[in-house]
C-alpha atoms as a printed R data frame, in Angstrom:
    type eleno elety resid chain resno       x       y       z
1   ATOM     1    CA   MET     A     1 -44.182  32.524  88.202
2   ATOM     2    CA   LYS     A     2 -43.930  34.156  91.488
3   ATOM     3    CA   PHE     A     3 -43.138  38.294  90.949
4   ATOM     4    CA   CYS     A     4 -40.232  38.072  93.264
5   ATOM     5    CA   LYS     A     5 -38.494  35.517  89.774
6   ATOM     6    CA   LYS     A     6 -40.336  37.389  87.073
7   ATOM     7    CA   TYR     A     7 -39.443  40.868  87.886
8   ATOM     8    CA   GLN     A     8 -35.650  39.634  88.168
9   ATOM     9    CA   GLU     A     9 -35.722  38.185  84.626
10  ATOM    10    CA   TYR     A    10 -37.128  40.917  83.293
11  ATOM    11    CA   MET     A    11 -33.946  43.543  85.449
12  ATOM    12    CA   GLN     A    12 -31.630  40.945  84.107
13  ATOM    13    CA   GLY     A    13 -33.295  40.625  80.229
14  ATOM    14    CA   GLN     A    14 -32.214  44.101  80.027
15  ATOM    15    CA   GLU     A    15 -29.470  45.577  77.905
16  ATOM    16    CA   LYS     A    16 -27.914  48.396  80.475
17  ATOM    17    CA   LYS     A    17 -27.797  47.635  83.492
18  ATOM    18    CA   LEU     A    18 -30.775  50.139  85.443
19  ATOM    19    CA   PRO     A    19 -30.752  50.517  89.184
20  ATOM    20    CA   GLY     A    20 -34.043  48.798  90.911
21  ATOM    21    CA   VAL     A    21 -35.565  47.630  93.973
22  ATOM    22    CA   GLY     A    22 -33.466  44.865  95.800
23  ATOM    23    CA   PHE     A    23 -36.079  42.109  96.155
24  ATOM    24    CA   LYS     A    24 -33.900  39.563  97.552
25  ATOM    25    CA   LYS     A    25 -31.540  41.569 100.072
26  ATOM    26    CA   LEU     A    26 -34.764  43.104 101.464
27  ATOM    27    CA   LYS     A    27 -37.072  39.981 101.801
28  ATOM    28    CA   LYS     A    28 -33.610  38.378 103.707
29  ATOM    29    CA   ILE     A    29 -33.906  41.349 105.588
30  ATOM    30    CA   LEU     A    30 -37.468  40.619 106.563
31  ATOM    31    CA   LYS     A    31 -36.782  36.701 106.786
32  ATOM    32    CA   ASN     A    32 -33.273  37.708 109.358
33  ATOM    33    CA   CYS     A    33 -35.466  39.513 111.415
34  ATOM    34    CA   ARG     A    34 -38.091  36.749 112.612
35  ATOM    35    CA   ARG     A    35 -35.015  34.333 112.964
36  ATOM    36    CA   GLU     A    36 -33.737  36.596 115.419
37  ATOM    37    CA   PHE     A    37 -36.708  37.703 117.377
38  ATOM    38    CA   GLN     A    38 -38.226  34.386 117.082
39  ATOM    39    CA   SER     A    39 -34.512  33.234 118.959
40  ATOM    40    CA   LYS     A    40 -34.900  36.667 121.425
41  ATOM    41    CA   ASN     A    41 -38.029  34.700 122.486
42  ATOM    42    CA   ASP     A    42 -37.042  31.205 123.009
43  ATOM    43    CA   VAL     A    43 -33.691  32.423 124.900
44  ATOM    44    CA   HIS     A    44 -37.150  34.106 127.765
45  ATOM    45    CA   GLY     A    45 -39.094  30.615 126.945
46  ATOM    46    CA   VAL     A    46 -42.219  32.885 125.490
47  ATOM    47    CA   LEU     A    47 -44.404  32.110 122.971
48  ATOM    48    CA   HIS     A    48 -44.948  34.104 120.010
49  ATOM    49    CA   ASN     A    49 -45.944  34.094 116.750
50  ATOM    50    CA   GLN     A    50 -42.645  34.213 114.388
51  ATOM    51    CA   THR     A    51 -43.337  37.964 113.295
52  ATOM    52    CA   CYS     A    52 -41.258  41.295 114.549
53  ATOM    53    CA   PRO     A    53 -42.602  43.846 116.913
54  ATOM    54    CA   GLN     A    54 -44.106  47.118 114.630
55  ATOM    55    CA   HIS     A    55 -40.931  48.997 114.829
56  ATOM    56    CA   CYS     A    56 -38.056  47.339 114.850
57  ATOM    57    CA   PRO     A    57 -34.440  48.476 115.070
58  ATOM    58    CA   VAL     A    58 -33.766  45.009 112.546
59  ATOM    59    CA   CYS     A    59 -35.518  46.048 110.147
60  ATOM    60    CA   ASP     A    60 -36.029  49.777 110.295
61  ATOM    61    CA   GLY     A    61 -31.739  49.871 110.711
62  ATOM    62    CA   THR     A    62 -31.336  48.541 107.126
63  ATOM    63    CA   PHE     A    63 -34.878  48.214 105.302
64  ATOM    64    CA   PHE     A    64 -36.150  51.336 104.561
65  ATOM    65    CA   PRO     A    65 -32.677  53.078 104.309
66  ATOM    66    CA   SER     A    66 -31.607  50.417 101.349
67  ATOM    67    CA   LEU     A    67 -35.722  50.893  99.930
68  ATOM    68    CA   LEU     A    68 -35.262  54.488 100.200
69  ATOM    69    CA   LYS     A    69 -31.868  54.707  97.896
70  ATOM    70    CA   GLU     A    70 -33.001  52.248  95.811
71  ATOM    71    CA   MET     A    71 -36.712  53.771  94.851
72  ATOM    72    CA   SER     A    72 -34.142  57.522  94.713
73  ATOM    73    CA   ASP     A    73 -32.064  55.468  91.972
74  ATOM    74    CA   ILE     A    74 -35.031  54.708  90.172
75  ATOM    75    CA   VAL     A    75 -36.784  57.640  89.336
76  ATOM    76    CA   GLY     A    76 -33.382  59.566  88.982
77  ATOM    77    CA   CYS     A    77 -32.565  57.621  86.784
78  ATOM    78    CA   PHE     A    78 -36.338  57.798  84.532
79  ATOM    79    CA   ASN     A    79 -36.102  60.739  84.665
80  ATOM    80    CA   GLU     A    80 -33.165  61.520  83.618
81  ATOM    81    CA   ARG     A    81 -33.952  59.795  80.800
82  ATOM    82    CA   ALA     A    82 -37.573  60.035  79.613
83  ATOM    83    CA   GLN     A    83 -36.557  63.830  78.978
84  ATOM    84    CA   LYS     A    84 -34.207  63.061  76.685
85  ATOM    85    CA   LEU     A    85 -35.707  61.034  75.362
86  ATOM    86    CA   LEU     A    86 -38.569  63.518  75.066
87  ATOM    87    CA   GLU     A    87 -36.514  66.061  74.530
88  ATOM    88    CA   LEU     A    88 -34.994  64.356  71.320
89  ATOM    89    CA   HIS     A    89 -38.500  63.815  69.793
90  ATOM    90    CA   LEU     A    90 -40.095  67.234  70.520
91  ATOM    91    CA   ALA     A    91 -37.370  68.794  68.588
92  ATOM    92    CA   SER     A    92 -36.724  70.362  65.057
93  ATOM    93    CA   GLY     A    93 -34.235  70.878  62.365
94  ATOM    94    CA   PHE     A    94 -30.793  71.579  63.199
95  ATOM    95    CA   ARG     A    95 -31.954  71.146  67.445
96  ATOM    96    CA   LYS     A    96 -33.106  68.340  66.517
97  ATOM    97    CA   TYR     A    97 -29.176  66.764  64.295
98  ATOM    98    CA   PHE     A    98 -27.023  68.709  67.080
99  ATOM    99    CA   ILE     A    99 -29.315  66.606  70.010
100 ATOM   100    CA   TRP     A   100 -28.254  63.372  68.612
101 ATOM   101    CA   PHE     A   101 -24.669  63.949  67.455
102 ATOM   102    CA   LYS     A   102 -24.711  65.528  71.391
103 ATOM   103    CA   GLY     A   103 -25.595  62.062  72.753
104 ATOM   104    CA   LYS     A   104 -23.933  60.349  70.131
105 ATOM   105    CA   LEU     A   105 -26.791  58.637  70.109
106 ATOM   106    CA   GLN     A   106 -27.628  55.939  66.182
107 ATOM   107    CA   GLY     A   107 -31.043  54.701  65.496
108 ATOM   108    CA   SER     A   108 -33.957  55.585  63.596
109 ATOM   109    CA   HIS     A   109 -37.630  56.813  65.162
110 ATOM   110    CA   VAL     A   110 -39.061  53.164  66.298
111 ATOM   111    CA   ALA     A   111 -35.821  52.830  68.319
112 ATOM   112    CA   LEU     A   112 -36.766  56.352  70.019
113 ATOM   113    CA   ILE     A   113 -40.366  54.761  70.228
114 ATOM   114    CA   GLN     A   114 -39.247  51.327  71.828
115 ATOM   115    CA   GLU     A   115 -36.827  53.634  74.533
116 ATOM   116    CA   GLY     A   116 -39.931  55.164  75.140
117 ATOM   117    CA   LYS     A   117 -41.742  51.987  75.626
118 ATOM   118    CA   ASP     A   118 -38.955  50.365  77.636
119 ATOM   119    CA   LEU     A   119 -38.782  53.026  80.130
120 ATOM   120    CA   VAL     A   120 -43.076  53.041  80.913
121 ATOM   121    CA   ASN     A   121 -42.698  48.505  81.973
122 ATOM   122    CA   TYR     A   122 -39.340  50.205  83.768
123 ATOM   123    CA   ALA     A   123 -41.652  52.675  86.185
124 ATOM   124    CA   LEU     A   124 -44.236  50.771  85.947
125 ATOM   125    CA   ILE     A   125 -42.455  47.028  87.348
126 ATOM   126    CA   ASN     A   126 -40.231  48.890  89.259
127 ATOM   127    CA   ALA     A   127 -43.875  50.878  91.585
128 ATOM   128    CA   VAL     A   128 -45.661  47.262  91.297
129 ATOM   129    CA   ALA     A   129 -42.128  46.181  93.461
130 ATOM   130    CA   ILE     A   130 -41.740  48.495  95.714
131 ATOM   131    CA   ARG     A   131 -45.710  48.401  96.223
132 ATOM   132    CA   LYS     A   132 -44.699  44.902  96.629
133 ATOM   133    CA   ILE     A   133 -42.329  44.431  99.475
134 ATOM   134    CA   LEU     A   134 -43.958  47.016 101.471
135 ATOM   135    CA   LYS     A   135 -46.976  44.998 101.733
136 ATOM   136    CA   LYS     A   136 -45.289  41.755 103.126
137 ATOM   137    CA   TYR     A   137 -43.369  44.237 105.774
138 ATOM   138    CA   ASP     A   138 -46.508  44.869 106.426
139 ATOM   139    CA   LYS     A   139 -47.262  41.313 106.747
140 ATOM   140    CA   VAL     A   140 -44.368  40.524 108.584
141 ATOM   141    CA   HIS     A   141 -44.905  43.443 111.172
142 ATOM   142    CA   PHE     A   142 -48.502  44.070 111.302
143 ATOM   143    CA   SER     A   143 -47.655  47.195 110.947
144 ATOM   144    CA   LYS     A   144 -49.309  50.123 108.713
145 ATOM   145    CA   GLN     A   145 -45.515  50.910 108.304
146 ATOM   146    CA   GLY     A   146 -44.969  49.843 104.962
147 ATOM   147    CA   GLN     A   147 -48.030  52.268 104.282
148 ATOM   148    CA   ALA     A   148 -46.663  55.346 105.942
149 ATOM   149    CA   PHE     A   149 -43.083  54.914 103.904
150 ATOM   150    CA   LYS     A   150 -44.799  55.598 100.643
151 ATOM   151    CA   SER     A   151 -46.327  58.423 101.777
152 ATOM   152    CA   GLN     A   152 -42.565  59.011 102.846
153 ATOM   153    CA   ALA     A   153 -41.628  58.904  99.791
154 ATOM   154    CA   GLN     A   154 -43.834  60.753  98.205
155 ATOM   155    CA   SER     A   155 -43.647  63.610  99.725
156 ATOM   156    CA   MET     A   156 -39.070  63.509  99.387
157 ATOM   157    CA   HIS     A   157 -40.585  62.627  94.980
158 ATOM   158    CA   ILE     A   158 -39.512  59.600  94.813
159 ATOM   159    CA   GLU     A   159 -42.444  57.304  94.234
160 ATOM   160    CA   ILE     A   160 -42.015  57.482  90.220
161 ATOM   161    CA   LEU     A   161 -45.468  56.832  89.033
162 ATOM   162    CA   GLN     A   162 -45.426  59.997  90.339
163 ATOM   163    CA   SER     A   163 -42.921  61.500  87.950
164 ATOM   164    CA   PRO     A   164 -43.970  64.079  85.631
165 ATOM   165    CA   TRP     A   165 -42.180  62.060  82.608
166 ATOM   166    CA   LEU     A   166 -44.220  60.037  83.049
167 ATOM   167    CA   CYS     A   167 -47.112  61.247  83.213
168 ATOM   168    CA   GLU     A   168 -45.209  62.632  79.513
169 ATOM   169    CA   LEU     A   169 -44.514  59.365  78.221
170 ATOM   170    CA   MET     A   170 -48.636  58.402  78.410
171 ATOM   171    CA   ALA     A   171 -48.912  61.115  76.160
172 ATOM   172    CA   PHE     A   172 -46.066  60.682  73.457
173 ATOM   173    CA   HIS     A   173 -47.256  57.470  73.123
174 ATOM   174    CA   ILE     A   174 -51.174  58.033  72.692
175 ATOM   175    CA   ASN     A   175 -49.522  60.954  70.216
176 ATOM   176    CA   LEU     A   176 -47.584  58.294  68.255
177 ATOM   177    CA   ARG     A   177 -49.899  56.112  67.449
178 ATOM   178    CA   GLU     A   178 -52.655  58.310  66.809
179 ATOM   179    CA   THR     A   179 -50.560  60.133  64.146
180 ATOM   180    CA   LYS     A   180 -49.645  56.362  62.544
181 ATOM   181    CA   VAL     A   181 -53.845  55.485  62.843
182 ATOM   182    CA   LYS     A   182 -54.182  58.706  60.649
183 ATOM   183    CA   SER     A   183 -50.421  58.417  58.282
184 ATOM   184    CA   GLY     A   184 -50.924  54.983  57.639
185 ATOM   185    CA   MET     A   185 -47.284  54.501  59.405
186 ATOM   186    CA   THR     A   186 -46.857  50.491  61.031
187 ATOM   187    CA   LEU     A   187 -44.796  51.474  64.098
188 ATOM   188    CA   ALA     A   188 -45.152  49.291  67.202
189 ATOM   189    CA   SER     A   189 -45.997  51.996  69.802
190 ATOM   190    CA   PHE     A   190 -47.121  51.288  73.305
191 ATOM   191    CA   GLU     A   191 -49.997  50.462  73.473
192 ATOM   192    CA   GLY     A   192 -51.409  50.058  77.151
193 ATOM   193    CA   CYS     A   193 -51.893  53.929  77.063
194 ATOM   194    CA   TYR     A   194 -55.115  55.799  76.655
195 ATOM   195    CA   LEU     A   195 -57.278  59.406  77.410
196 ATOM   196    CA   THR     A   196 -60.160  58.645  79.179
197 ATOM   197    CA   PHE     A   197 -63.061  60.439  79.418
198 ATOM   198    CA   ASN     A   198 -65.100  60.301  82.784
199 ATOM   199    CA   ASP     A   199 -68.723  62.387  82.713
200 ATOM   200    CA   GLY     A   200 -67.163  65.024  80.669
201 ATOM   201    CA   LYS     A   201 -63.639  64.771  82.591
202 ATOM   202    CA   PRO     A   202 -60.156  63.694  80.929
203 ATOM   203    CA   PHE     A   203 -57.633  61.092  82.432
204 ATOM   204    CA   LEU     A   204 -54.739  59.494  81.020
205 ATOM   205    CA   SER     A   205 -55.101  55.681  81.924
206 ATOM   206    CA   CYS     A   206 -52.835  53.541  81.862
207 ATOM   207    CA   GLU     A   207 -52.433  49.143  82.458
208 ATOM   208    CA   LEU     A   208 -49.703  48.040  85.402
209 ATOM   209    CA   PHE     A   209 -48.092  45.230  85.465
210 ATOM   210    CA   ASP     A   210 -49.581  43.037  88.168
211 ATOM   211    CA   SER     A   211 -53.740  43.302  86.576
212 ATOM   212    CA   VAL     A   212 -52.706  47.467  88.292
213 ATOM   213    CA   LYS     A   213 -54.684  50.719  85.999
214 ATOM   214    CA   LEU     A   214 -53.120  54.068  86.765
215 ATOM   215    CA   ASP     A   215 -55.419  56.399  85.802
216 ATOM   216    CA   ILE     A   216 -54.153  60.617  86.108
217 ATOM   217    CA   ASP     A   217 -57.020  63.077  86.410
218 ATOM   218    CA   LEU     A   218 -56.334  66.018  83.664
219 ATOM   219    CA   THR     A   219 -59.554  67.945  85.278
220 ATOM   220    CA   CYS     A   220 -56.992  71.719  87.007
221 ATOM   221    CA   SER     A   221 -58.447  71.760  90.422
222 ATOM   222    CA   ILE     A   222 -58.213  75.423  90.371
223 ATOM   223    CA   CYS     A   223 -60.776  76.677  87.371
224 ATOM   224    CA   LEU     A   224 -62.292  73.172  87.491
225 ATOM   225    CA   ASP     A   225 -61.911  72.777  83.848
226 ATOM   226    CA   THR     A   226 -59.578  70.473  81.536
227 ATOM   227    CA   VAL     A   227 -56.385  72.238  81.693
228 ATOM   228    CA   PHE     A   228 -54.524  74.042  79.327
229 ATOM   229    CA   ASP     A   229 -51.002  74.235  79.082
230 ATOM   230    CA   PRO     A   230 -50.057  71.853  81.294
231 ATOM   231    CA   VAL     A   231 -47.724  71.991  84.263
232 ATOM   232    CA   SER     A   232 -46.841  69.806  86.821
233 ATOM   233    CA   LEU     A   233 -45.137  71.061  90.057
234 ATOM   234    CA   THR     A   234 -42.693  68.656  91.347
235 ATOM   235    CA   CYS     A   235 -45.315  68.029  94.061
236 ATOM   236    CA   GLY     A   236 -47.024  65.556  91.379
237 ATOM   237    CA   HIS     A   237 -49.937  67.758  90.977
238 ATOM   238    CA   ILE     A   238 -51.009  69.348  88.003
239 ATOM   239    CA   PHE     A   239 -52.962  72.679  86.700
240 ATOM   240    CA   CYS     A   240 -53.106  74.427  84.137
241 ATOM   241    CA   TYR     A   241 -50.229  77.265  83.037
242 ATOM   242    CA   MET     A   242 -51.753  80.961  84.315
243 ATOM   243    CA   CYS     A   243 -53.975  78.200  86.886
244 ATOM   244    CA   ALA     A   244 -50.644  77.296  88.808
245 ATOM   245    CA   CYS     A   245 -49.374  81.400  88.516
246 ATOM   246    CA   SER     A   246 -52.244  82.995  89.935
247 ATOM   247    CA   ALA     A   247 -51.118  80.562  92.734
248 ATOM   248    CA   ALA     A   248 -47.908  81.872  92.981
249 ATOM   249    CA   SER     A   249 -48.244  85.753  92.770
250 ATOM   250    CA   VAL     A   250 -46.668  86.058  90.080
251 ATOM   251    CA   SER     A   251 -47.475  86.814  86.404
252 ATOM   252    CA   ILE     A   252 -47.734  84.873  83.337
253 ATOM   253    CA   VAL     A   253 -44.303  87.442  82.583
254 ATOM   254    CA   ASN     A   254 -42.405  87.063  85.061
255 ATOM   255    CA   GLY     A   255 -43.165  83.011  85.684
256 ATOM   256    CA   LEU     A   256 -43.223  79.973  87.875
257 ATOM   257    CA   LYS     A   257 -39.825  80.813  88.416
258 ATOM   258    CA   ALA     A   258 -40.050  83.851  90.401
259 ATOM   259    CA   ALA     A   259 -42.256  82.410  92.715
260 ATOM   260    CA   GLU     A   260 -41.823  83.147  96.087
261 ATOM   261    CA   PRO     A   261 -40.354  79.598  98.245
262 ATOM   262    CA   LYS     A   262 -43.141  79.983 100.368
263 ATOM   263    CA   LYS     A   263 -45.845  79.558  98.378
264 ATOM   264    CA   LYS     A   264 -47.809  76.177  97.901
265 ATOM   265    CA   CYS     A   265 -49.578  73.532  96.014
266 ATOM   266    CA   PRO     A   266 -53.405  74.532  96.296
267 ATOM   267    CA   LEU     A   267 -54.296  71.051  95.989
268 ATOM   268    CA   CYS     A   268 -50.978  69.466  99.048
269 ATOM   269    CA   ARG     A   269 -49.722  72.461 100.203
270 ATOM   270    CA   GLU     A   270 -46.424  71.632 100.409
271 ATOM   271    CA   ALA     A   271 -44.509  74.612 100.247
272 ATOM   272    CA   GLY     A   272 -41.924  75.193  97.120
273 ATOM   273    CA   VAL     A   273 -42.634  73.619  94.555
274 ATOM   274    CA   TYR     A   274 -42.430  76.030  91.324
275 ATOM   275    CA   GLU     A   275 -39.496  76.130  90.652
276 ATOM   276    CA   GLY     A   276 -38.603  72.900  90.000
277 ATOM   277    CA   PHE     A   277 -42.223  72.516  87.713
278 ATOM   278    CA   VAL     A   278 -42.094  70.337  84.701
279 ATOM   279    CA   HIS     A   279 -43.558  71.865  81.368
280 ATOM   280    CA   LEU     A   280 -45.926  69.035  78.949
281 ATOM   281    CA   ASP     A   281 -46.135  69.277  76.249
282 ATOM   282    CA   GLU     A   282 -46.889  66.415  75.064
283 ATOM   283    CA   LEU     A   283 -50.270  66.332  77.163
284 ATOM   284    CA   SER     A   284 -50.637  70.136  75.493
285 ATOM   285    CA   ILE     A   285 -50.524  68.391  72.258
286 ATOM   286    CA   LEU     A   286 -52.212  65.110  73.133
287 ATOM   287    CA   LEU     A   287 -55.792  67.935  74.585
288 ATOM   288    CA   ARG     A   288 -55.083  69.705  71.660
289 ATOM   289    CA   ARG     A   289 -56.314  66.841  69.501
290 ATOM   290    CA   SER     A   290 -58.474  65.169  71.578
291 ATOM   291    CA   CYS     A   291 -60.217  68.684  72.924
292 ATOM   292    CA   SER     A   292 -59.682  70.998  69.909
293 ATOM   293    CA   GLU     A   293 -62.684  72.841  70.149
294 ATOM   294    CA   TYR     A   294 -62.081  73.401  73.499
295 ATOM   295    CA   TRP     A   295 -58.511  74.343  73.466
296 ATOM   296    CA   GLU     A   296 -58.956  77.647  70.522
297 ATOM   297    CA   GLN     A   297 -61.987  79.052  73.358
298 ATOM   298    CA   ARG     A   298 -59.374  78.945  75.622
299 ATOM   299    CA   LEU     A   299 -56.723  79.428  73.390
300 ATOM   300    CA   GLN     A   300 -58.243  82.561  72.970
301 ATOM   301    CA   MET     A   301 -58.835  83.736  76.210
302 ATOM   302    CA   GLU     A   302 -55.464  83.279  77.631
303 ATOM   303    CA   ARG     A   303 -53.848  85.281  73.856
304 ATOM   304    CA   ALA     A   304 -56.083  88.066  75.148
305 ATOM   305    CA   GLU     A   305 -54.644  87.679  79.308
306 ATOM   306    CA   ARG     A   306 -51.309  87.118  78.224
307 ATOM   307    CA   VAL     A   307 -51.290  90.514  76.283
308 ATOM   308    CA   ARG     A   308 -53.469  92.225  79.029
309 ATOM   309    CA   GLN     A   309 -50.805  91.287  81.790
310 ATOM   310    CA   ALA     A   310 -48.035  91.480  79.374
311 ATOM   311    CA   LYS     A   311 -49.384  95.318  78.713
312 ATOM   312    CA   GLU     A   312 -49.639  96.556  83.066
313 ATOM   313    CA   HIS     A   313 -45.964  94.853  83.310
314 ATOM   314    CA   TRP     A   314 -44.255  96.811  80.592
315 ATOM   315    CA   GLU     A   315 -46.797  99.978  82.032
316 ATOM   316    CA   SER     A   316 -45.355  99.212  85.817
317 ATOM   317    CA   GLN     A   317 -41.390  98.415  84.024
318 ATOM   318    CA   CYS     A   318 -41.446 102.232  82.485
319 ATOM   319    CA   ARG     A   319 -43.174 104.058  85.639
320 ATOM   320    CA   ALA     A   320 -40.534 103.322  87.161
321 ATOM   321    CA   PHE     A   321 -37.799 104.180  84.854
322 ATOM   322    CA   VAL     A   322 -38.908 107.471  84.965
323 ATOM   323    CA   GLY     A   323 -39.762 108.118  88.559
324 ATOM   324    CA   VAL     A   324 -43.227 108.343  87.965
């Protein structure tokens, strides 16, 4: 079965109508483009292959704007639903019941797991769909404009594999699977996600559709150790919370939201990436379970550093208050 048909069947089989890639519409744009370019060649008596030029106004005026909107809708829908699901899973006591009531959600723990599985599948199959349609564009145009567009989408934070909520959902499923094994439960969790170690360095791995594999490096590029109390910046890069505070030149007391807009990501050098950071709570739980000895050592070190910074902060506040 061709991927286009497989993708359409998947999207049509969803209970709720979700944003997706307009495969047929985008392929039709490329097909019409070839026809129009061929007809122009025939009028001028020019023999040419059935592909349009690299910078084609017919394609570029409709193809990329359409795909851009679809990608934005997909990642927006995914982020919103994943955030709500994980908020519900991590909530406890009265707050958990309040969220269920507020969202008018009905179901059980099994339904929660199934929704998480569906969301991961939704993200992965759309990522493959986008990759394939851009590959088709480059094949038609003998160009690399599709790859350039993918880089542009990443800089606009609408690349779904870049979403911190995908990382959180992967950790969510691994945590549930380990809980199930320890407690002897028979809940059907998602089996495609794994925490692996390569030369002592942790990676969050997930098998994608069409034999594509996603690996997320969980080593902080600042301290060069396993991320502790991890956060994801809006550019998609993951750091330890304390390391991110250091890179943003803010104290732990003030937090990352106090970072100046001009501060850049240490890896990609993109500015303004700290304000919309996401605390990766599920990933933190996973790493605490999997690297317990390392986690305890870092916890003691960070506690001492937090106490030191808090003490300095309040001493400076007191001096400012008394005018010293």
